[in-house]
mmCIF file of C-alpha atoms in Angstrom:
data_model
loop_
_atom_site.group_PDB
_atom_site.id
_atom_site.type_symbol
_atom_site.label_atom_id
_atom_site.label_comp_id
_atom_site.label_asym_id
_atom_site.label_seq_id
_atom_site.Cartn_x
_atom_site.Cartn_y
_atom_site.Cartn_z
ATOM 1 C CA UNK A 299 186.918 155.863 353.844
ATOM 2 C CA UNK A 300 184.431 158.155 352.150
ATOM 3 C CA UNK A 301 185.022 159.646 348.720
ATOM 4 C CA UNK A 302 182.663 162.503 349.533
ATOM 5 C CA UNK A 303 185.226 163.661 352.050
ATOM 6 C CA UNK A 304 185.265 164.314 355.759
ATOM 7 C CA UNK A 305 185.421 168.011 356.590
ATOM 8 C CA UNK A 306 186.646 167.304 360.124
ATOM 9 C CA UNK A 307 190.162 166.873 358.718
ATOM 10 C CA UNK A 308 192.492 169.884 358.907
ATOM 11 C CA UNK A 309 193.179 171.709 355.653
ATOM 12 C CA UNK A 310 192.075 168.895 353.340
ATOM 13 C CA UNK A 311 188.878 166.890 353.258
ATOM 14 C CA UNK A 312 189.807 163.419 354.517
ATOM 15 C CA UNK A 313 188.914 160.475 352.307
ATOM 16 C CA UNK A 314 191.093 157.689 353.720
ATOM 17 C CA UNK A 315 192.027 155.712 356.814
ATOM 18 C CA UNK A 316 194.972 153.457 357.621
ATOM 19 C CA UNK A 317 194.948 149.728 358.247
ATOM 20 C CA UNK A 318 198.014 148.076 359.770
ATOM 21 C CA UNK A 319 198.609 144.490 358.690
ATOM 22 C CA UNK A 320 200.955 142.168 360.584
ATOM 23 C CA UNK A 321 202.348 138.692 359.901
ATOM 24 C CA UNK A 322 203.946 136.293 362.378
ATOM 25 C CA UNK A 323 206.445 135.284 359.696
ATOM 26 C CA UNK A 324 207.224 137.717 356.897
ATOM 27 C CA UNK A 325 208.842 134.892 354.915
ATOM 28 C CA UNK A 326 205.358 133.398 354.509
ATOM 29 C CA UNK A 327 204.169 136.398 352.491
ATOM 30 C CA UNK A 328 203.828 134.194 349.382
ATOM 31 C CA UNK A 329 201.083 132.279 351.210
ATOM 32 C CA UNK A 330 198.787 135.303 351.180
ATOM 33 C CA UNK A 331 195.756 134.934 348.950
ATOM 34 C CA UNK A 332 194.700 137.320 346.197
ATOM 35 C CA UNK A 333 191.445 139.177 345.672
ATOM 36 C CA UNK A 334 188.869 138.227 343.048
ATOM 37 C CA UNK A 335 189.162 139.854 339.635
ATOM 38 C CA UNK A 336 186.436 142.278 338.607
ATOM 39 C CA UNK A 337 184.674 141.989 335.232
ATOM 40 C CA UNK A 338 186.626 145.004 333.945
ATOM 41 C CA UNK A 339 189.921 143.443 335.047
ATOM 42 C CA UNK A 340 189.107 140.191 333.245
ATOM 43 C CA UNK A 341 188.733 142.183 330.000
ATOM 44 C CA UNK A 342 192.423 143.157 330.265
ATOM 45 C CA UNK A 343 193.448 139.556 329.476
ATOM 46 C CA UNK A 344 192.984 140.215 325.762
ATOM 47 C CA UNK A 345 195.923 138.175 324.416
ATOM 48 C CA UNK A 346 195.866 134.448 323.825
ATOM 49 C CA UNK A 347 197.929 131.475 322.690
ATOM 50 C CA UNK A 348 197.445 127.720 322.643
ATOM 51 C CA UNK A 349 197.437 127.705 326.464
ATOM 52 C CA UNK A 350 194.691 130.305 326.903
ATOM 53 C CA UNK A 351 194.152 133.993 327.628
ATOM 54 C CA UNK A 352 196.805 136.225 329.164
ATOM 55 C CA UNK A 353 197.966 139.802 329.507
ATOM 56 C CA UNK A 354 201.380 141.405 329.688
ATOM 57 C CA UNK A 355 202.716 140.983 333.207
ATOM 58 C CA UNK A 356 205.842 142.110 335.029
ATOM 59 C CA UNK A 357 209.102 142.797 333.230
ATOM 60 C CA UNK A 358 211.724 140.044 333.330
ATOM 61 C CA UNK A 359 214.375 142.540 334.433
ATOM 62 C CA UNK A 360 214.457 143.335 338.105
ATOM 63 C CA UNK A 361 213.938 146.922 339.162
ATOM 64 C CA UNK A 362 215.011 148.809 342.241
ATOM 65 C CA UNK A 363 218.287 148.776 344.116
ATOM 66 C CA UNK A 364 217.899 145.162 345.270
ATOM 67 C CA UNK A 365 217.829 144.048 341.620
ATOM 68 C CA UNK A 366 221.263 145.481 340.788
ATOM 69 C CA UNK A 367 223.944 143.182 339.373
ATOM 70 C CA UNK A 368 226.223 143.653 342.377
ATOM 71 C CA UNK A 369 223.544 142.098 344.623
ATOM 72 C CA UNK A 370 222.475 139.361 342.205
ATOM 73 C CA UNK A 371 225.494 138.558 340.014
ATOM 74 C CA UNK A 372 224.102 135.195 338.832
ATOM 75 C CA UNK A 373 221.099 136.994 337.397
ATOM 76 C CA UNK A 374 223.282 139.029 335.027
ATOM 77 C CA UNK A 375 223.675 137.105 331.770
ATOM 78 C CA UNK A 376 222.854 137.694 328.083
ATOM 79 C CA UNK A 377 219.701 136.514 326.332
ATOM 80 C CA UNK A 378 219.981 135.978 322.588
ATOM 81 C CA UNK A 379 216.941 136.916 320.498
ATOM 82 C CA UNK A 380 216.410 135.797 316.930
ATOM 83 C CA UNK A 381 215.631 138.210 314.169
ATOM 84 C CA UNK A 382 211.992 139.359 314.036
ATOM 85 C CA UNK A 383 211.724 138.418 317.755
ATOM 86 C CA UNK A 384 210.618 134.898 316.859
ATOM 87 C CA UNK A 385 212.574 133.063 319.560
ATOM 88 C CA UNK A 386 215.221 133.474 322.240
ATOM 89 C CA UNK A 387 217.903 131.404 323.938
ATOM 90 C CA UNK A 388 220.661 131.731 326.523
ATOM 91 C CA UNK A 389 223.189 130.743 323.844
ATOM 92 C CA UNK A 390 223.941 132.462 320.528
ATOM 93 C CA UNK A 391 222.580 130.281 317.714
ATOM 94 C CA UNK A 392 222.859 132.675 314.777
ATOM 95 C CA UNK A 393 225.302 135.422 313.873
ATOM 96 C CA UNK A 394 222.543 138.000 313.612
ATOM 97 C CA UNK A 395 220.954 137.180 317.019
ATOM 98 C CA UNK A 396 220.434 140.199 319.245
ATOM 99 C CA UNK A 397 222.385 140.079 322.508
ATOM 100 C CA UNK A 398 220.332 141.520 325.378
ATOM 101 C CA UNK A 399 221.668 142.169 328.889
ATOM 102 C CA UNK A 400 219.546 143.300 331.869
ATOM 103 C CA UNK A 401 220.559 146.957 331.760
ATOM 104 C CA UNK A 402 218.620 150.165 332.184
ATOM 105 C CA UNK A 403 218.455 152.863 329.499
ATOM 106 C CA UNK A 404 221.287 154.730 331.215
ATOM 107 C CA UNK A 405 223.450 151.604 331.230
ATOM 108 C CA UNK A 406 223.066 150.463 334.856
ATOM 109 C CA UNK A 407 223.629 146.716 335.193
ATOM 110 C CA UNK A 408 220.662 144.941 336.768
ATOM 111 C CA UNK A 409 219.617 141.250 336.849
ATOM 112 C CA UNK A 410 216.964 138.947 335.376
ATOM 113 C CA UNK A 411 214.206 137.626 337.624
ATOM 114 C CA UNK A 412 214.760 134.076 336.369
ATOM 115 C CA UNK A 413 217.782 131.808 336.363
ATOM 116 C CA UNK A 414 219.056 130.492 333.016
ATOM 117 C CA UNK A 415 217.590 127.038 333.674
ATOM 118 C CA UNK A 416 214.182 128.305 334.753
ATOM 119 C CA UNK A 417 213.988 130.753 331.869
ATOM 120 C CA UNK A 418 214.508 128.049 329.252
ATOM 121 C CA UNK A 419 211.876 125.821 330.877
ATOM 122 C CA UNK A 420 209.333 128.661 330.798
ATOM 123 C CA UNK A 421 209.955 129.984 327.286
ATOM 124 C CA UNK A 422 206.263 129.771 326.394
ATOM 125 C CA UNK A 423 205.474 132.128 329.272
ATOM 126 C CA UNK A 424 207.658 135.017 328.072
ATOM 127 C CA UNK A 425 206.642 137.936 325.815
ATOM 128 C CA UNK A 426 209.375 139.547 323.666
ATOM 129 C CA UNK A 427 208.822 143.216 322.777
ATOM 130 C CA UNK A 428 210.883 145.764 320.867
ATOM 131 C CA UNK A 429 210.586 149.447 321.630
ATOM 132 C CA UNK A 430 212.843 152.158 320.231
ATOM 133 C CA UNK A 431 215.626 149.715 319.443
ATOM 134 C CA UNK A 432 215.433 148.183 322.889
ATOM 135 C CA UNK A 433 214.252 144.633 323.458
ATOM 136 C CA UNK A 434 212.314 143.832 326.623
ATOM 137 C CA UNK A 435 210.866 140.673 328.109
ATOM 138 C CA UNK A 436 207.642 140.319 330.071
ATOM 139 C CA UNK A 437 205.845 137.511 331.846
ATOM 140 C CA UNK A 438 202.572 136.215 330.417
ATOM 141 C CA UNK A 439 200.079 136.741 333.204
ATOM 142 C CA UNK A 440 197.554 133.929 332.753
ATOM 143 C CA UNK A 441 193.839 134.515 333.298
ATOM 144 C CA UNK A 442 193.286 130.955 334.529
ATOM 145 C CA UNK A 443 195.961 131.420 337.226
ATOM 146 C CA UNK A 444 194.681 134.806 338.359
ATOM 147 C CA UNK A 445 191.088 133.557 338.441
ATOM 148 C CA UNK A 446 192.251 130.779 340.755
ATOM 149 C CA UNK A 447 194.735 132.704 342.903
ATOM 150 C CA UNK A 448 193.263 136.199 342.651
ATOM 151 C CA UNK A 449 195.132 139.462 342.231
ATOM 152 C CA UNK A 450 197.682 140.721 344.710
ATOM 153 C CA UNK A 451 196.223 143.322 347.060
ATOM 154 C CA UNK A 452 197.541 146.861 346.642
ATOM 155 C CA UNK A 453 198.532 149.378 349.280
ATOM 156 C CA UNK A 454 195.747 151.613 347.995
ATOM 157 C CA UNK A 455 193.043 149.236 349.170
ATOM 158 C CA UNK A 456 189.830 150.426 347.628
ATOM 159 C CA UNK A 457 186.446 149.356 346.353
ATOM 160 C CA UNK A 458 183.284 151.461 346.443
ATOM 161 C CA UNK A 459 181.911 148.868 348.904
ATOM 162 C CA UNK A 460 184.667 149.780 351.386
ATOM 163 C CA UNK A 461 183.164 153.227 351.975
ATOM 164 C CA UNK A 462 182.469 153.733 355.675
ATOM 165 C CA UNK A 463 178.885 154.731 354.932
ATOM 166 C CA UNK A 464 178.164 151.180 353.742
ATOM 167 C CA UNK A 465 178.785 149.797 357.218
ATOM 168 C CA UNK A 466 176.230 152.155 358.695
ATOM 169 C CA UNK A 467 173.748 151.470 355.885
ATOM 170 C CA UNK A 468 173.976 147.713 356.455
ATOM 171 C CA UNK A 469 173.271 148.061 360.195
ATOM 172 C CA UNK A 470 170.222 150.155 359.339
ATOM 173 C CA UNK A 471 169.040 147.493 356.920
ATOM 174 C CA UNK A 472 169.516 144.650 359.417
ATOM 175 C CA UNK A 473 167.893 146.425 362.386
ATOM 176 C CA UNK A 474 165.734 149.046 360.707
ATOM 177 C CA UNK A 475 167.623 151.473 362.904
ATOM 178 C CA UNK A 476 171.068 153.015 363.362
ATOM 179 C CA UNK A 477 172.171 151.176 366.490
ATOM 180 C CA UNK A 478 175.943 151.435 366.221
ATOM 181 C CA UNK A 479 178.289 154.297 365.397
ATOM 182 C CA UNK A 480 180.912 153.820 362.691
ATOM 183 C CA UNK A 481 180.584 150.066 362.017
ATOM 184 C CA UNK A 482 183.166 148.741 359.548
ATOM 185 C CA UNK A 483 181.885 147.690 356.092
ATOM 186 C CA UNK A 484 181.729 143.897 356.193
ATOM 187 C CA UNK A 485 183.038 143.642 352.597
ATOM 188 C CA UNK A 486 186.258 145.327 353.751
ATOM 189 C CA UNK A 487 186.720 142.828 356.584
ATOM 190 C CA UNK A 488 185.733 139.943 354.291
ATOM 191 C CA UNK A 489 188.480 140.832 351.831
ATOM 192 C CA UNK A 490 191.110 141.049 354.578
ATOM 193 C CA UNK A 491 190.025 137.618 355.824
ATOM 194 C CA UNK A 492 190.176 136.274 352.270
ATOM 195 C CA UNK A 493 193.753 137.510 351.870
ATOM 196 C CA UNK A 494 195.044 136.172 355.169
ATOM 197 C CA UNK A 495 193.219 132.899 355.862
ATOM 198 C CA UNK A 496 192.499 129.448 354.501
ATOM 199 C CA UNK A 497 189.061 127.855 354.162
ATOM 200 C CA UNK A 498 189.219 126.272 357.638
ATOM 201 C CA UNK A 499 190.920 129.055 359.603
ATOM 202 C CA UNK A 500 189.703 130.429 362.925
ATOM 203 C CA UNK A 501 189.194 134.212 362.743
ATOM 204 C CA UNK A 502 189.674 136.097 366.025
ATOM 205 C CA UNK A 503 188.377 139.621 366.626
ATOM 206 C CA UNK A 504 189.335 140.932 370.061
ATOM 207 C CA UNK A 505 187.313 144.157 369.666
ATOM 208 C CA UNK A 506 184.289 142.830 367.811
ATOM 209 C CA UNK A 507 181.894 145.750 368.360
ATOM 210 C CA UNK A 508 178.794 145.144 366.253
ATOM 211 C CA UNK A 509 180.251 141.775 365.099
ATOM 212 C CA UNK A 510 181.092 142.864 361.567
ATOM 213 C CA UNK A 511 183.732 140.129 361.477
ATOM 214 C CA UNK A 512 181.272 137.287 362.165
ATOM 215 C CA UNK A 513 179.110 138.620 359.313
ATOM 216 C CA UNK A 514 182.157 138.755 357.031
ATOM 217 C CA UNK A 515 183.214 135.188 357.887
ATOM 218 C CA UNK A 516 179.764 133.764 357.136
ATOM 219 C CA UNK A 517 179.596 135.735 353.880
ATOM 220 C CA UNK A 518 183.008 134.454 352.736
ATOM 221 C CA UNK A 519 182.147 130.876 353.728
ATOM 222 C CA UNK A 520 179.001 131.131 351.604
ATOM 223 C CA UNK A 521 180.966 132.380 348.607
ATOM 224 C CA UNK A 522 183.756 129.782 348.841
ATOM 225 C CA UNK A 523 182.023 126.845 350.571
ATOM 226 C CA UNK A 524 184.439 127.510 353.422
ATOM 227 C CA UNK A 525 184.508 126.167 356.964
ATOM 228 C CA UNK A 526 186.034 129.150 358.738
ATOM 229 C CA UNK A 527 185.078 129.705 362.376
ATOM 230 C CA UNK A 528 185.013 132.943 364.297
ATOM 231 C CA UNK A 529 185.697 134.020 367.872
ATOM 232 C CA UNK A 530 184.260 137.419 368.750
ATOM 233 C CA UNK A 531 185.432 139.069 371.981
ATOM 234 C CA UNK A 532 183.765 142.187 373.331
ATOM 235 C CA UNK A 533 183.511 143.887 376.719
ATOM 236 C CA UNK A 534 179.865 144.517 377.706
ATOM 237 C CA UNK A 535 180.095 148.280 377.175
ATOM 238 C CA UNK A 536 176.863 149.897 378.333
ATOM 239 C CA UNK A 537 174.810 151.585 375.622
ATOM 240 C CA UNK A 538 174.044 155.266 376.005
ATOM 241 C CA UNK A 539 170.576 155.583 377.500
ATOM 242 C CA UNK A 540 169.836 158.404 375.054
ATOM 243 C CA UNK A 541 170.976 156.367 372.046
ATOM 244 C CA UNK A 542 168.903 154.374 369.567
ATOM 245 C CA UNK A 543 170.357 151.030 370.697
ATOM 246 C CA UNK A 544 169.245 151.483 374.310
ATOM 247 C CA UNK A 545 165.805 152.662 373.212
ATOM 248 C CA UNK A 546 165.514 149.524 371.049
ATOM 249 C CA UNK A 547 166.154 147.334 374.111
ATOM 250 C CA UNK A 548 169.912 146.675 373.820
ATOM 251 C CA UNK A 549 171.622 147.294 377.151
ATOM 252 C CA UNK A 550 175.203 146.739 376.000
ATOM 253 C CA UNK A 551 177.315 146.331 372.862
ATOM 254 C CA UNK A 552 177.502 142.528 373.244
ATOM 255 C CA UNK A 553 173.739 142.242 372.817
ATOM 256 C CA UNK A 554 173.957 144.160 369.535
ATOM 257 C CA UNK A 555 176.743 141.878 368.315
ATOM 258 C CA UNK A 556 174.827 138.704 369.167
ATOM 259 C CA UNK A 557 171.665 139.871 367.427
ATOM 260 C CA UNK A 558 173.628 141.151 364.421
ATOM 261 C CA UNK A 559 175.274 137.702 364.031
ATOM 262 C CA UNK A 560 171.848 135.995 364.120
ATOM 263 C CA UNK A 561 170.338 138.358 361.559
ATOM 264 C CA UNK A 562 173.422 138.382 359.354
ATOM 265 C CA UNK A 563 173.460 134.575 359.217
ATOM 266 C CA UNK A 564 169.856 134.483 358.058
ATOM 267 C CA UNK A 565 170.571 137.239 355.518
ATOM 268 C CA UNK A 566 173.547 135.323 354.055
ATOM 269 C CA UNK A 567 171.447 132.162 353.729
ATOM 270 C CA UNK A 568 168.602 134.035 352.051
ATOM 271 C CA UNK A 569 170.867 135.862 349.592
ATOM 272 C CA UNK A 570 172.623 132.621 348.593
ATOM 273 C CA UNK A 571 169.652 130.244 348.645
ATOM 274 C CA UNK A 572 170.191 129.247 344.998
ATOM 275 C CA UNK A 573 173.890 128.495 345.472
ATOM 276 C CA UNK A 574 174.920 124.861 345.350
ATOM 277 C CA UNK A 575 175.850 123.495 348.785
ATOM 278 C CA UNK A 576 174.414 126.465 350.693
ATOM 279 C CA UNK A 577 172.474 124.043 352.903
ATOM 280 C CA UNK A 578 175.808 123.044 354.480
ATOM 281 C CA UNK A 579 176.619 126.598 355.540
ATOM 282 C CA UNK A 580 176.988 126.744 359.327
ATOM 283 C CA UNK A 581 175.599 130.003 360.712
ATOM 284 C CA UNK A 582 175.298 128.717 364.278
ATOM 285 C CA UNK A 583 177.281 130.175 367.165
ATOM 286 C CA UNK A 584 177.594 129.858 370.933
ATOM 287 C CA UNK A 585 177.820 132.685 373.451
ATOM 288 C CA UNK A 586 180.043 132.581 376.542
ATOM 289 C CA UNK A 587 180.691 135.056 379.320
ATOM 290 C CA UNK A 588 183.897 135.171 381.327
ATOM 291 C CA UNK A 589 183.170 134.155 384.920
ATOM 292 C CA UNK A 590 184.659 132.406 387.916
ATOM 293 C CA UNK A 591 184.846 128.616 388.039
ATOM 294 C CA UNK A 592 181.646 126.607 388.538
ATOM 295 C CA UNK A 593 183.530 124.299 390.894
ATOM 296 C CA UNK A 594 184.113 125.396 394.484
ATOM 297 C CA UNK A 595 187.673 125.716 395.732
ATOM 298 C CA UNK A 596 188.581 124.166 399.071
ATOM 299 C CA UNK A 597 189.236 127.067 401.430
ATOM 300 C CA UNK A 598 189.207 125.695 404.959
ATOM 301 C CA UNK A 599 188.409 127.910 407.910
ATOM 302 C CA UNK A 600 190.420 126.412 410.787
ATOM 303 C CA UNK A 601 188.090 127.841 413.395
ATOM 304 C CA UNK A 602 184.930 126.669 411.621
ATOM 305 C CA UNK A 603 186.127 123.465 409.989
ATOM 306 C CA UNK A 604 182.761 121.738 410.303
ATOM 307 C CA UNK A 605 181.044 124.528 408.384
ATOM 308 C CA UNK A 606 183.778 124.424 405.740
ATOM 309 C CA UNK A 607 183.192 120.704 405.202
ATOM 310 C CA UNK A 608 179.414 121.164 405.016
ATOM 311 C CA UNK A 609 179.884 123.866 402.347
ATOM 312 C CA UNK A 610 181.804 121.359 400.217
ATOM 313 C CA UNK A 611 179.156 118.611 400.323
ATOM 314 C CA UNK A 612 177.858 120.081 397.088
ATOM 315 C CA UNK A 613 181.060 121.050 395.268
ATOM 316 C CA UNK A 614 179.406 123.224 392.615
ATOM 317 C CA UNK A 615 178.826 126.970 392.919
ATOM 318 C CA UNK A 616 175.102 127.726 393.547
ATOM 319 C CA UNK A 617 172.888 129.047 390.732
ATOM 320 C CA UNK A 618 175.034 127.563 387.944
ATOM 321 C CA UNK A 619 173.413 125.369 385.316
ATOM 322 C CA UNK A 620 174.569 121.919 384.339
ATOM 323 C CA UNK A 621 175.440 123.328 380.896
ATOM 324 C CA UNK A 622 177.760 125.861 382.598
ATOM 325 C CA UNK A 623 179.615 123.010 384.283
ATOM 326 C CA UNK A 624 179.717 120.887 381.112
ATOM 327 C CA UNK A 625 181.435 123.652 379.152
ATOM 328 C CA UNK A 626 183.969 124.178 381.931
ATOM 329 C CA UNK A 627 184.768 120.450 381.838
ATOM 330 C CA UNK A 628 185.222 120.726 378.058
ATOM 331 C CA UNK A 629 187.658 123.598 378.560
ATOM 332 C CA UNK A 630 189.618 121.630 381.171
ATOM 333 C CA UNK A 631 189.865 118.676 378.783
ATOM 334 C CA UNK A 632 190.907 120.953 375.925
ATOM 335 C CA UNK A 633 187.862 119.998 373.863
ATOM 336 C CA UNK A 634 186.762 122.377 371.128
ATOM 337 C CA UNK A 635 183.775 124.399 372.355
ATOM 338 C CA UNK A 636 182.202 124.143 368.908
ATOM 339 C CA UNK A 637 181.781 120.372 369.270
ATOM 340 C CA UNK A 638 178.127 119.332 369.067
ATOM 341 C CA UNK A 639 176.357 118.718 372.369
ATOM 342 C CA UNK A 640 173.567 116.149 372.652
ATOM 343 C CA UNK A 641 171.462 115.816 375.810
ATOM 344 C CA UNK A 642 169.603 112.619 376.579
ATOM 345 C CA UNK A 643 167.350 111.772 379.520
ATOM 346 C CA UNK A 644 168.303 108.374 380.979
ATOM 347 C CA UNK A 645 166.210 107.118 383.911
ATOM 348 C CA UNK A 646 165.332 110.685 384.786
ATOM 349 C CA UNK A 647 168.915 112.008 384.711
ATOM 350 C CA UNK A 648 170.599 114.351 382.234
ATOM 351 C CA UNK A 649 173.452 112.785 380.262
ATOM 352 C CA UNK A 650 175.519 115.015 377.948
ATOM 353 C CA UNK A 651 177.292 113.579 374.920
ATOM 354 C CA UNK A 652 180.068 115.847 373.618
ATOM 355 C CA UNK A 653 181.427 115.417 370.106
ATOM 356 C CA UNK A 654 179.325 112.372 369.134
ATOM 357 C CA UNK A 655 180.396 110.402 372.186
ATOM 358 C CA UNK A 656 183.987 111.552 372.655
ATOM 359 C CA UNK A 657 182.945 112.557 376.188
ATOM 360 C CA UNK A 658 179.926 111.686 378.352
ATOM 361 C CA UNK A 659 179.056 113.840 381.352
ATOM 362 C CA UNK A 660 176.469 113.278 384.076
ATOM 363 C CA UNK A 661 176.491 115.661 387.016
ATOM 364 C CA UNK A 662 173.158 114.674 388.544
ATOM 365 C CA UNK A 663 172.700 113.250 392.035
ATOM 366 C CA UNK A 664 171.707 109.675 392.926
ATOM 367 C CA UNK A 665 173.610 107.973 390.145
ATOM 368 C CA UNK A 666 172.481 104.355 389.807
ATOM 369 C CA UNK A 667 173.819 101.311 387.980
ATOM 370 C CA UNK A 668 170.763 101.492 385.714
ATOM 371 C CA UNK A 669 171.926 104.956 384.645
ATOM 372 C CA UNK A 670 175.444 103.629 384.027
ATOM 373 C CA UNK A 671 174.041 100.848 381.830
ATOM 374 C CA UNK A 672 172.099 103.506 379.935
ATOM 375 C CA UNK A 673 175.316 105.449 379.266
ATOM 376 C CA UNK A 674 176.914 102.269 377.910
ATOM 377 C CA UNK A 675 173.965 101.809 375.552
ATOM 378 C CA UNK A 676 174.211 105.472 374.524
ATOM 379 C CA UNK A 677 177.919 104.963 373.800
ATOM 380 C CA UNK A 678 177.269 101.860 371.709
ATOM 381 C CA UNK A 679 174.769 103.780 369.561
ATOM 382 C CA UNK A 680 177.287 106.503 368.759
ATOM 383 C CA UNK A 681 180.234 104.079 368.535
ATOM 384 C CA UNK A 682 183.069 106.580 369.128
ATOM 385 C CA UNK A 683 186.668 105.445 368.638
ATOM 386 C CA UNK A 684 187.678 106.722 372.090
ATOM 387 C CA UNK A 685 185.453 107.935 374.877
ATOM 388 C CA UNK A 686 185.565 109.035 378.520
ATOM 389 C CA UNK A 687 182.973 109.576 381.212
ATOM 390 C CA UNK A 688 182.745 112.273 383.907
ATOM 391 C CA UNK A 689 180.445 112.085 386.950
ATOM 392 C CA UNK A 690 179.712 114.354 389.862
ATOM 393 C CA UNK A 691 181.891 112.982 392.656
ATOM 394 C CA UNK A 692 179.244 113.057 395.370
ATOM 395 C CA UNK A 693 176.490 112.037 392.957
ATOM 396 C CA UNK A 694 176.890 108.308 393.670
ATOM 397 C CA UNK A 695 174.600 106.821 396.275
ATOM 398 C CA UNK A 696 177.559 105.129 397.998
ATOM 399 C CA UNK A 697 181.082 103.840 397.349
ATOM 400 C CA UNK A 698 179.775 100.405 396.346
ATOM 401 C CA UNK A 699 177.690 101.889 393.513
ATOM 402 C CA UNK A 700 180.692 103.935 392.394
ATOM 403 C CA UNK A 701 182.987 100.886 392.326
ATOM 404 C CA UNK A 702 180.453 98.809 390.393
ATOM 405 C CA UNK A 703 179.861 101.687 387.954
ATOM 406 C CA UNK A 704 183.577 101.871 387.180
ATOM 407 C CA UNK A 705 183.668 98.085 386.694
ATOM 408 C CA UNK A 706 180.729 98.166 384.253
ATOM 409 C CA UNK A 707 182.235 101.010 382.232
ATOM 410 C CA UNK A 708 185.678 99.415 381.982
ATOM 411 C CA UNK A 709 184.131 96.110 380.982
ATOM 412 C CA UNK A 710 182.529 98.030 378.097
ATOM 413 C CA UNK A 711 185.836 99.511 376.892
ATOM 414 C CA UNK A 712 185.575 102.832 378.694
ATOM 415 C CA UNK A 713 188.874 103.175 380.510
ATOM 416 C CA UNK A 714 188.932 106.870 381.370
ATOM 417 C CA UNK A 715 186.428 107.598 384.145
ATOM 418 C CA UNK A 716 186.584 110.818 386.160
ATOM 419 C CA UNK A 717 184.578 112.336 388.991
ATOM 420 C CA UNK A 718 184.610 115.991 389.976
#
């Protein structure tokens, strides 16, 4: 947390925090990614053979209670080592071969980590060492593998960059002000994301605060040419009127998070401007607020039925934009909200193309056949494999125009036509 120590702790100066890590399936633990090696760690790979650099890795003999012979009887077998430790086999080839069993110094029977068959296939990956008349075996830990896969994260999860003060310092640098209390260091979050995600994962933060996670995702994408997406969720907690954030014009925490994501994206681009492929880095994002539906629900008043019907002539909630309605339609269709949205003016009406023509939406009034022909032309330009069209139900001038519009669209290979 802070190697200088936190004197608020009782008795001892606190220098650590706890992070709880969960997996849906603990059997998938091998799918976790490793962390990048530091320059000092790379220097440890100071041995080499014809296959490249390596260092001494884990012992071939299992340790701990679970590695005992009684639990893994097939793993208990002798390995025969030639004189001068020049070779080994699972069969005795010479009278003076050393016979080595997986046993501790006090004689407890354990087991080897490898089966007989696997061990013989991987002979070039085993180090033989003699120490005080005992012979031990170790895995060759290859630099090329660890550079690719990274090192396994440790329970003592530490880098100087993880210090809590770095999170505060970064906010100050981005905003020229301390707008948020106790922000997490984005390098810490970046490394957790690196361990637990693939290059195209979606990262969800249900308590996003100052949006450290969005910053971390963009930073990691820049480093690895990744395509990760993020979803930040935050209640609009009101900023303290006496605090720096409120004085700087931010009314709630969400506003800080949005602005931090904008500034962080620009910062990542600037810091990586010389990196190959950085022009493909996506730092864009969309902002949504939870609200009621944009489409009115039918709620008839039996005593004032005429008024109820008049209220439904326009079936959209007042003071909502067409974009509000378009995104609700996307949600109802199950279409990814990150799909690109193109707006085109056709005969004075707004037509929205979602996902390069996967969906066309027009929720204007006075829909004409000329407009419908324009949508067909728009569709032909984009040439999507499958498309659908949604209109405002009472936007057609009359039923005849609606029927002819459907006929024109179907004749042009648009079979799914909806009105709301």
